Amino acid sequence: MLKESFNRLENRSDKAVGYFYGRLFAANPRLRALFPVALGDQRARFFHALTRIVWSQDNPEELAAYLAGLGRCHRKYGVTAEHYRAVEDALIATLRVHAADVWSPRAEEAWVEAFRSASATMIEAAERDADAAPPWWTAEVVEHDRRADDLAVLTLNPERPLPFAPGQYVTVQTFRWPRVWRPYSIANAPRSDGRIRLHVRARPGGWVSGALVRGTAPGDTVLLGPATGTMTLDPDSGRDLLLVAGGTGLAPVKALAEQAVMAGRERRVRLVVGARTESGLYDLPDLRLLEAAYPWVRVHPVLSDEPGSGGPHGTPADVLGDLEDWDGAWDDRDAYVAGPAPMVRRTVACLQRLGAPLERIHHDLLKAEE
């Protein structure tokens, strides 16, 4: 019943989400202050979260982990337990109107039960998190390295330790755009000085990304949400690692590579980095230093738009089957993929064709689509 009625919302998502926020703010005017001025991205993220809740009902463990992370992240917006009931009321009202042809008392009962269960998980996670961590961290920009007109590498120094695992990401808010948060993967393993690095590409019309690349300098302050994400190394695995990145998807896989070499075990690491042109390999010098320091690490740049560059031509998926010094069965490796959604999908499909089990392929596709 959940999926059937939700399908009606998917078919008219713009109108349905617009109706939802209209009902929410009409009944609870004070809640409007918790949201950014422009709701476009917020509307998309809300619908994405609702989609996850509906379609993960048959995978309760995965759903619980997702909801716990969502509940912790809600703290930085000032969301409290009583706000969830207001959202429930607006959501049920929206479903009554936009799924009217399949709506029934039983459907309403199913939705209320599912939403309250999800809310309880989020509230409990937020309350646990409040005992040990702040809702956000203030961080100073200590380095701003402009690698291209639209790309910068930022080094941030949080005012207090920010716990994270390599492969996770944080959300960032700049002083220019209050209440607007955007996710960026951390590009390093934890360091003794507590600093973190972010790779940021300015997107067309991107408020936060544009401010971070073009309007931020050392000495500025940003806010960071708690680290989240599940694209982390299996602590019990000693299998070889295949790390595949496109664009600024390099950030999380670089952090994973650092973690792997710092662990002291000589597990082979192959890092395939895709870009359109040679200038897109913005972090290649650092990767070569990593390769030189650890003989079991190999870096493989791949260019799609410069066939005469001397290296492999195409996308990362085009070269995976031809990696040199990479013998052995594909089912005995752990693969991690990060980058633009089309690149991630194509690479995951290629790995499956090569024989890699799906449970050994980790990716950031859901983050890329948020």
Short mmCIF file of C-alpha atoms in Angstrom, two decimals:
data_model
loop_
_atom_site.label_atom_id
_atom_site.label_comp_id
_atom_site.label_asym_id
_atom_site.label_seq_id
_atom_site.Cartn_x
_atom_site.Cartn_y
_atom_site.Cartn_z
CA MET A 1 0.00 0.00 0.00
CA LEU A 2 2.88 2.37 0.77
CA LYS A 3 4.45 1.85 -2.63
CA GLU A 4 1.18 2.03 -4.53
CA SER A 5 0.17 5.35 -2.99
CA PHE A 6 3.71 6.73 -3.23
CA ASN A 7 3.71 6.00 -6.95
CA ARG A 8 0.92 8.55 -7.26
CA LEU A 9 3.18 11.17 -5.66
CA GLU A 10 6.08 10.25 -7.96
CA ASN A 11 3.89 10.87 -11.00
CA ARG A 12 3.16 14.42 -9.82
CA SER A 13 6.09 15.06 -7.48
CA ASP A 14 6.40 18.82 -8.12
CA LYS A 15 2.76 19.54 -7.32
CA ALA A 16 2.70 17.08 -4.42
CA VAL A 17 5.82 18.46 -2.73
CA GLY A 18 4.61 22.02 -3.29
CA TYR A 19 1.29 21.12 -1.67
CA PHE A 20 3.14 19.46 1.24
CA TYR A 21 5.21 22.55 2.07
CA GLY A 22 2.18 24.79 1.66
CA ARG A 23 0.27 22.74 4.23
CA LEU A 24 3.27 22.53 6.55
CA PHE A 25 3.94 26.27 6.66
CA ALA A 26 0.27 27.28 6.72
CA ALA A 27 -0.33 25.19 9.84
CA ASN A 28 3.07 25.95 11.40
CA PRO A 29 4.31 29.38 10.27
CA ARG A 30 7.24 29.36 12.69
CA LEU A 31 8.75 26.33 10.95
CA ARG A 32 9.49 28.45 7.86
CA ALA A 33 12.46 30.00 9.68
CA LEU A 34 14.20 26.60 9.79
CA PHE A 35 14.37 26.41 5.99
CA PRO A 36 16.43 28.31 3.39
CA VAL A 37 14.82 31.15 1.46
CA ALA A 38 14.77 29.12 -1.77
CA LEU A 39 13.23 25.69 -1.28
CA GLY A 40 14.16 24.06 -4.61
CA ASP A 41 16.98 21.84 -3.35
CA GLN A 42 15.23 21.23 -0.04
CA ARG A 43 12.15 19.95 -1.86
CA ALA A 44 14.30 17.52 -3.86
CA ARG A 45 16.05 16.24 -0.73
CA PHE A 46 12.74 15.74 1.08
CA PHE A 47 11.35 13.69 -1.78
CA HIS A 48 14.60 11.71 -1.97
CA ALA A 49 14.34 10.88 1.75
CA LEU A 50 10.70 9.89 1.39
CA THR A 51 11.64 7.61 -1.50
CA ARG A 52 14.28 5.89 0.63
CA ILE A 53 11.82 5.35 3.46
CA VAL A 54 9.20 3.79 1.18
CA TRP A 55 11.46 1.58 -0.91
CA SER A 56 13.64 0.38 2.00
CA GLN A 57 10.75 -1.05 4.03
CA ASP A 58 11.88 -4.56 3.10
CA ASN A 59 15.47 -3.83 4.24
CA PRO A 60 15.03 -2.66 7.84
CA GLU A 61 18.73 -2.64 8.77
CA GLU A 62 19.68 -0.41 5.86
CA LEU A 63 16.69 1.84 6.53
CA ALA A 64 17.54 2.16 10.22
CA ALA A 65 21.12 3.19 9.43
CA TYR A 66 19.94 5.77 6.89
CA LEU A 67 17.33 7.21 9.25
CA ALA A 68 19.78 7.43 12.14
CA GLY A 69 22.15 9.48 9.99
CA LEU A 70 19.25 11.66 8.86
CA GLY A 71 18.16 12.25 12.44
CA ARG A 72 21.64 13.30 13.48
CA CYS A 73 21.92 15.66 10.52
CA HIS A 74 18.56 17.25 11.33
CA ARG A 75 20.05 18.64 14.54
CA LYS A 76 21.96 21.32 12.64
CA TYR A 77 18.67 22.70 11.30
CA GLY A 78 17.23 23.06 14.79
CA VAL A 79 14.74 20.22 14.29
CA THR A 80 13.26 18.85 17.53
CA ALA A 81 11.01 15.91 18.32
CA GLU A 82 7.75 17.91 18.16
CA HIS A 83 8.44 19.01 14.59
CA TYR A 84 7.97 15.47 13.28
CA ARG A 85 4.26 15.47 14.11
CA ALA A 86 3.76 18.63 12.04
CA VAL A 87 5.51 16.92 9.11
CA GLU A 88 3.35 13.81 9.57
CA ASP A 89 0.15 15.86 9.44
CA ALA A 90 1.23 17.67 6.26
CA LEU A 91 2.36 14.43 4.60
CA ILE A 92 -0.91 12.60 5.31
CA ALA A 93 -2.88 15.59 4.02
CA THR A 94 -0.80 15.55 0.84
CA LEU A 95 -1.37 11.84 0.28
CA ARG A 96 -5.11 12.20 0.77
CA VAL A 97 -5.20 14.71 -2.11
CA HIS A 98 -2.54 13.40 -4.49
CA ALA A 99 -3.12 9.66 -4.00
CA ALA A 100 -6.89 9.94 -3.63
CA ASP A 101 -7.72 7.14 -6.06
CA VAL A 102 -5.88 4.52 -3.96
CA TRP A 103 -6.33 6.11 -0.54
CA SER A 104 -8.19 4.25 2.20
CA PRO A 105 -8.26 4.03 6.00
CA ARG A 106 -5.88 1.06 5.79
CA ALA A 107 -3.46 3.01 3.60
CA GLU A 108 -3.53 5.92 6.04
CA GLU A 109 -2.89 3.56 8.93
CA ALA A 110 0.10 2.05 7.08
CA TRP A 111 1.57 5.47 6.34
CA VAL A 112 1.13 6.72 9.90
CA GLU A 113 2.77 3.57 11.26
CA ALA A 114 5.70 3.79 8.82
CA PHE A 115 6.26 7.51 9.38
CA ARG A 116 6.09 7.26 13.18
CA SER A 117 8.51 4.34 13.15
CA ALA A 118 10.91 6.35 10.97
CA SER A 119 10.47 9.42 13.18
CA ALA A 120 11.22 7.42 16.33
CA THR A 121 14.46 6.15 14.81
CA MET A 122 15.52 9.67 13.82
CA ILE A 123 14.58 11.19 17.18
CA GLU A 124 16.40 8.49 19.15
CA ALA A 125 19.55 8.92 17.04
CA ALA A 126 19.46 12.69 17.48
CA GLU A 127 19.04 12.37 21.24
CA ARG A 128 21.96 9.94 21.50
CA ASP A 129 24.10 12.20 19.37
CA ALA A 130 23.26 15.25 21.50
CA ASP A 131 24.94 13.60 24.49
CA ALA A 132 28.28 13.36 22.71
CA ALA A 133 28.48 15.90 19.89
CA PRO A 134 27.36 19.42 18.96
CA PRO A 135 24.76 19.93 16.19
CA TRP A 136 27.52 21.52 14.06
CA TRP A 137 31.20 22.40 14.17
CA THR A 138 32.69 25.83 13.48
CA ALA A 139 35.79 25.49 11.30
CA GLU A 140 38.39 27.98 10.09
CA VAL A 141 39.65 27.90 6.53
CA VAL A 142 43.43 27.60 6.93
CA GLU A 143 44.30 26.90 3.27
CA HIS A 144 42.45 27.69 0.05
CA ASP A 145 44.22 26.16 -2.96
CA ARG A 146 42.57 27.21 -6.23
CA ARG A 147 43.37 24.35 -8.63
CA ALA A 148 41.21 25.66 -11.49
CA ASP A 149 38.74 28.44 -12.17
CA ASP A 150 35.92 26.26 -10.88
CA LEU A 151 37.76 24.06 -8.39
CA ALA A 152 39.46 24.54 -5.03
CA VAL A 153 40.95 22.34 -2.32
CA LEU A 154 40.09 23.68 1.14
CA THR A 155 41.86 22.74 4.36
CA LEU A 156 39.66 23.32 7.41
CA ASN A 157 40.50 23.37 11.09
CA PRO A 158 37.42 22.51 13.20
CA GLU A 159 37.27 24.25 16.57
CA ARG A 160 36.84 20.88 18.27
CA PRO A 161 37.59 17.32 17.09
CA LEU A 162 35.19 16.18 14.37
CA PRO A 163 35.04 12.37 14.33
CA PHE A 164 34.83 10.73 10.91
CA ALA A 165 35.84 7.65 8.97
CA PRO A 166 37.57 7.85 5.57
CA GLY A 167 34.95 7.70 2.83
CA GLN A 168 32.40 9.77 4.77
CA TYR A 169 31.21 13.28 4.00
CA VAL A 170 30.18 16.39 5.90
CA THR A 171 27.64 19.06 5.04
CA VAL A 172 28.91 22.64 4.81
CA GLN A 173 27.23 26.00 5.36
CA THR A 174 28.89 29.31 4.47
CA PHE A 175 28.20 32.67 6.06
CA ARG A 176 26.88 33.92 2.70
CA TRP A 177 23.99 31.42 2.60
CA PRO A 178 22.45 30.75 6.04
CA ARG A 179 20.51 27.47 6.40
CA VAL A 180 21.80 26.18 3.04
CA TRP A 181 23.92 23.04 3.52
CA ARG A 182 25.72 21.01 0.87
CA PRO A 183 27.55 17.66 1.20
CA TYR A 184 31.28 17.32 0.48
CA SER A 185 33.40 14.23 0.97
CA ILE A 186 36.42 14.44 3.24
CA ALA A 187 39.58 13.93 1.19
CA ASN A 188 41.95 12.68 3.89
CA ALA A 189 42.21 10.06 6.59
CA PRO A 190 42.04 11.40 10.17
CA ARG A 191 45.11 13.49 11.04
CA SER A 192 46.74 14.24 14.38
CA ASP A 193 46.04 17.97 13.93
CA GLY A 194 42.32 17.30 13.34
CA ARG A 195 42.27 19.15 10.02
CA ILE A 196 40.18 18.00 7.09
CA ARG A 197 40.37 18.65 3.36
CA LEU A 198 37.53 19.14 0.92
CA HIS A 199 37.61 19.11 -2.90
CA VAL A 200 34.97 21.56 -4.14
CA ARG A 201 33.91 22.20 -7.72
CA ALA A 202 31.72 25.25 -8.33
CA ARG A 203 28.47 24.13 -9.96
CA PRO A 204 26.42 26.36 -12.28
CA GLY A 205 24.03 28.18 -9.99
CA GLY A 206 25.60 26.48 -6.98
CA TRP A 207 25.27 28.86 -4.05
CA VAL A 208 27.51 27.03 -1.58
CA SER A 209 29.99 25.59 -4.09
CA GLY A 210 30.45 28.96 -5.79
CA ALA A 211 30.99 30.68 -2.44
CA LEU A 212 33.53 28.07 -1.34
CA VAL A 213 35.52 28.21 -4.58
CA ARG A 214 35.35 31.90 -5.47
CA GLY A 215 34.29 33.74 -2.31
CA THR A 216 36.25 32.05 0.47
CA ALA A 217 39.78 32.75 1.75
CA PRO A 218 42.05 31.68 4.63
CA GLY A 219 40.71 33.04 7.88
CA ASP A 220 37.06 32.65 6.90
CA THR A 221 34.71 30.49 8.94
CA VAL A 222 32.29 27.78 7.80
CA LEU A 223 29.94 25.45 9.64
CA LEU A 224 30.23 21.67 9.32
CA GLY A 225 27.54 19.10 9.99
CA PRO A 226 28.38 15.66 11.46
CA ALA A 227 30.18 13.16 9.28
CA THR A 228 27.95 10.57 7.66
CA GLY A 229 28.01 8.02 4.86
CA THR A 230 28.63 4.28 4.63
CA MET A 231 31.28 4.08 1.90
CA THR A 232 33.94 3.06 4.42
CA LEU A 233 36.51 0.28 4.51
CA ASP A 234 35.57 -3.08 5.97
CA PRO A 235 37.83 -3.28 9.05
CA ASP A 236 37.94 -7.07 8.86
CA SER A 237 38.90 -7.29 5.19
CA GLY A 238 42.45 -7.79 4.00
CA ARG A 239 41.42 -8.00 0.35
CA ASP A 240 43.09 -5.90 -2.35
CA LEU A 241 41.45 -2.56 -3.05
CA LEU A 242 40.21 -1.11 -6.31
CA LEU A 243 39.39 2.59 -5.95
CA VAL A 244 37.68 4.33 -8.88
CA ALA A 245 37.05 8.08 -9.01
CA GLY A 246 35.68 10.62 -11.44
CA GLY A 247 36.04 14.38 -10.92
CA THR A 248 35.89 15.42 -7.27
CA GLY A 249 34.79 11.87 -6.48
CA LEU A 250 38.52 11.54 -5.94
CA ALA A 251 38.09 13.01 -2.44
CA PRO A 252 36.59 9.98 -0.63
CA VAL A 253 38.66 7.37 -2.45
CA LYS A 254 41.87 9.30 -1.73
CA ALA A 255 40.91 9.22 1.96
CA LEU A 256 40.36 5.45 1.67
CA ALA A 257 43.77 5.02 0.01
CA GLU A 258 45.43 6.95 2.84
CA GLN A 259 43.67 4.80 5.42
CA ALA A 260 44.73 1.61 3.66
CA VAL A 261 48.44 2.50 3.56
CA MET A 262 48.43 3.87 7.11
CA ALA A 263 46.99 0.60 8.43
CA GLY A 264 50.39 -1.06 7.98
CA ARG A 265 49.15 -3.98 5.86
CA GLU A 266 50.50 -4.27 2.33
CA ARG A 267 47.19 -4.81 0.59
CA ARG A 268 47.47 -3.83 -3.06
CA VAL A 269 45.70 -0.62 -3.94
CA ARG A 270 44.78 0.34 -7.50
CA LEU A 271 43.45 3.89 -7.88
CA VAL A 272 41.80 4.64 -11.22
CA VAL A 273 41.20 8.38 -11.69
CA GLY A 274 39.04 9.58 -14.58
CA ALA A 275 38.92 13.08 -16.07
CA ARG A 276 38.03 14.66 -19.39
CA THR A 277 41.40 16.36 -19.94
CA GLU A 278 44.81 16.36 -18.31
CA SER A 279 43.99 19.58 -16.49
CA GLY A 280 41.14 17.70 -14.79
CA LEU A 281 43.68 15.55 -12.94
CA TYR A 282 43.95 18.34 -10.40
CA ASP A 283 45.42 16.20 -7.59
CA LEU A 284 47.72 13.94 -9.59
CA PRO A 285 51.00 15.26 -8.04
CA ASP A 286 49.77 14.28 -4.57
CA LEU A 287 48.69 10.88 -5.84
CA ARG A 288 52.10 10.30 -7.39
CA LEU A 289 53.74 11.07 -4.04
CA LEU A 290 51.51 8.47 -2.42
CA GLU A 291 52.43 5.98 -5.13
CA ALA A 292 56.16 6.68 -4.69
CA ALA A 293 56.00 6.22 -0.93
CA TYR A 294 54.10 2.92 -1.03
CA PRO A 295 55.17 0.44 -3.75
CA TRP A 296 51.93 -1.54 -3.45
CA VAL A 297 49.91 1.48 -4.58
CA ARG A 298 49.36 2.13 -8.30
CA VAL A 299 47.64 5.20 -9.78
CA HIS A 300 46.01 4.91 -13.22
CA PRO A 301 44.84 8.22 -14.79
CA VAL A 302 42.27 7.88 -17.57
CA LEU A 303 41.27 10.71 -19.94
CA SER A 304 38.12 10.71 -22.03
CA ASP A 305 38.67 13.79 -24.25
CA GLU A 306 42.43 13.74 -24.95
CA PRO A 307 43.22 10.53 -26.86
CA GLY A 308 46.74 11.75 -27.70
CA SER A 309 47.83 12.29 -24.11
CA GLY A 310 49.87 9.09 -23.93
CA GLY A 311 47.73 7.43 -21.25
CA PRO A 312 44.60 5.29 -21.45
CA HIS A 313 41.68 6.88 -23.31
CA GLY A 314 38.07 6.54 -22.27
CA THR A 315 36.28 6.27 -18.96
CA PRO A 316 37.40 4.29 -15.90
CA ALA A 317 34.97 1.51 -16.85
CA ASP A 318 36.76 1.15 -20.20
CA VAL A 319 40.11 0.22 -18.62
CA LEU A 320 39.21 -1.89 -15.60
CA GLY A 321 39.64 -5.16 -17.44
CA ASP A 322 43.14 -4.22 -18.59
CA LEU A 323 44.85 -3.07 -15.40
CA GLU A 324 48.45 -4.22 -15.38
CA ASP A 325 49.84 -6.13 -12.40
CA TRP A 326 46.31 -6.92 -11.27
CA ASP A 327 46.03 -10.68 -11.46
CA GLY A 328 43.67 -12.77 -9.39
CA ALA A 329 39.95 -13.25 -9.21
CA TRP A 330 37.63 -10.25 -9.14
CA ASP A 331 35.60 -11.83 -6.35
CA ASP A 332 38.58 -11.41 -4.01
CA ARG A 333 38.74 -7.61 -4.12
CA ASP A 334 36.91 -4.72 -2.52
CA ALA A 335 35.87 -1.98 -4.94
CA TYR A 336 34.90 1.61 -4.09
CA VAL A 337 33.49 3.99 -6.69
CA ALA A 338 32.79 7.73 -6.37
CA GLY A 339 31.95 10.49 -8.84
CA PRO A 340 29.15 11.66 -11.12
CA ALA A 341 26.10 9.37 -11.08
CA PRO A 342 26.39 8.17 -14.73
CA MET A 343 30.06 7.28 -14.21
CA VAL A 344 29.26 5.40 -10.99
CA ARG A 345 26.47 3.39 -12.65
CA ARG A 346 28.64 2.46 -15.63
CA THR A 347 31.57 1.43 -13.43
CA VAL A 348 29.43 -0.69 -11.12
CA ALA A 349 27.89 -2.47 -14.12
CA CYS A 350 31.36 -3.11 -15.56
CA LEU A 351 32.64 -4.53 -12.27
CA GLN A 352 29.69 -6.92 -12.12
CA ARG A 353 30.41 -8.10 -15.66
CA LEU A 354 34.03 -8.74 -14.67
CA GLY A 355 32.86 -10.96 -11.82
CA ALA A 356 32.95 -8.67 -8.79
CA PRO A 357 30.16 -9.59 -6.32
CA LEU A 358 27.73 -6.74 -5.74
CA GLU A 359 28.30 -6.91 -1.97
CA ARG A 360 31.99 -6.09 -2.55
CA ILE A 361 31.20 -2.98 -4.62
CA HIS A 362 30.70 0.18 -2.58
CA HIS A 363 29.67 3.50 -4.08
CA ASP A 364 28.33 6.98 -3.33
CA LEU A 365 25.51 6.90 -5.85
CA LEU A 366 22.81 7.95 -3.37
CA LYS A 367 24.90 10.91 -2.24
CA ALA A 368 25.58 11.84 -5.86
CA GLU A 369 21.83 11.96 -6.53
CA GLU A 370 20.85 13.94 -3.42
#
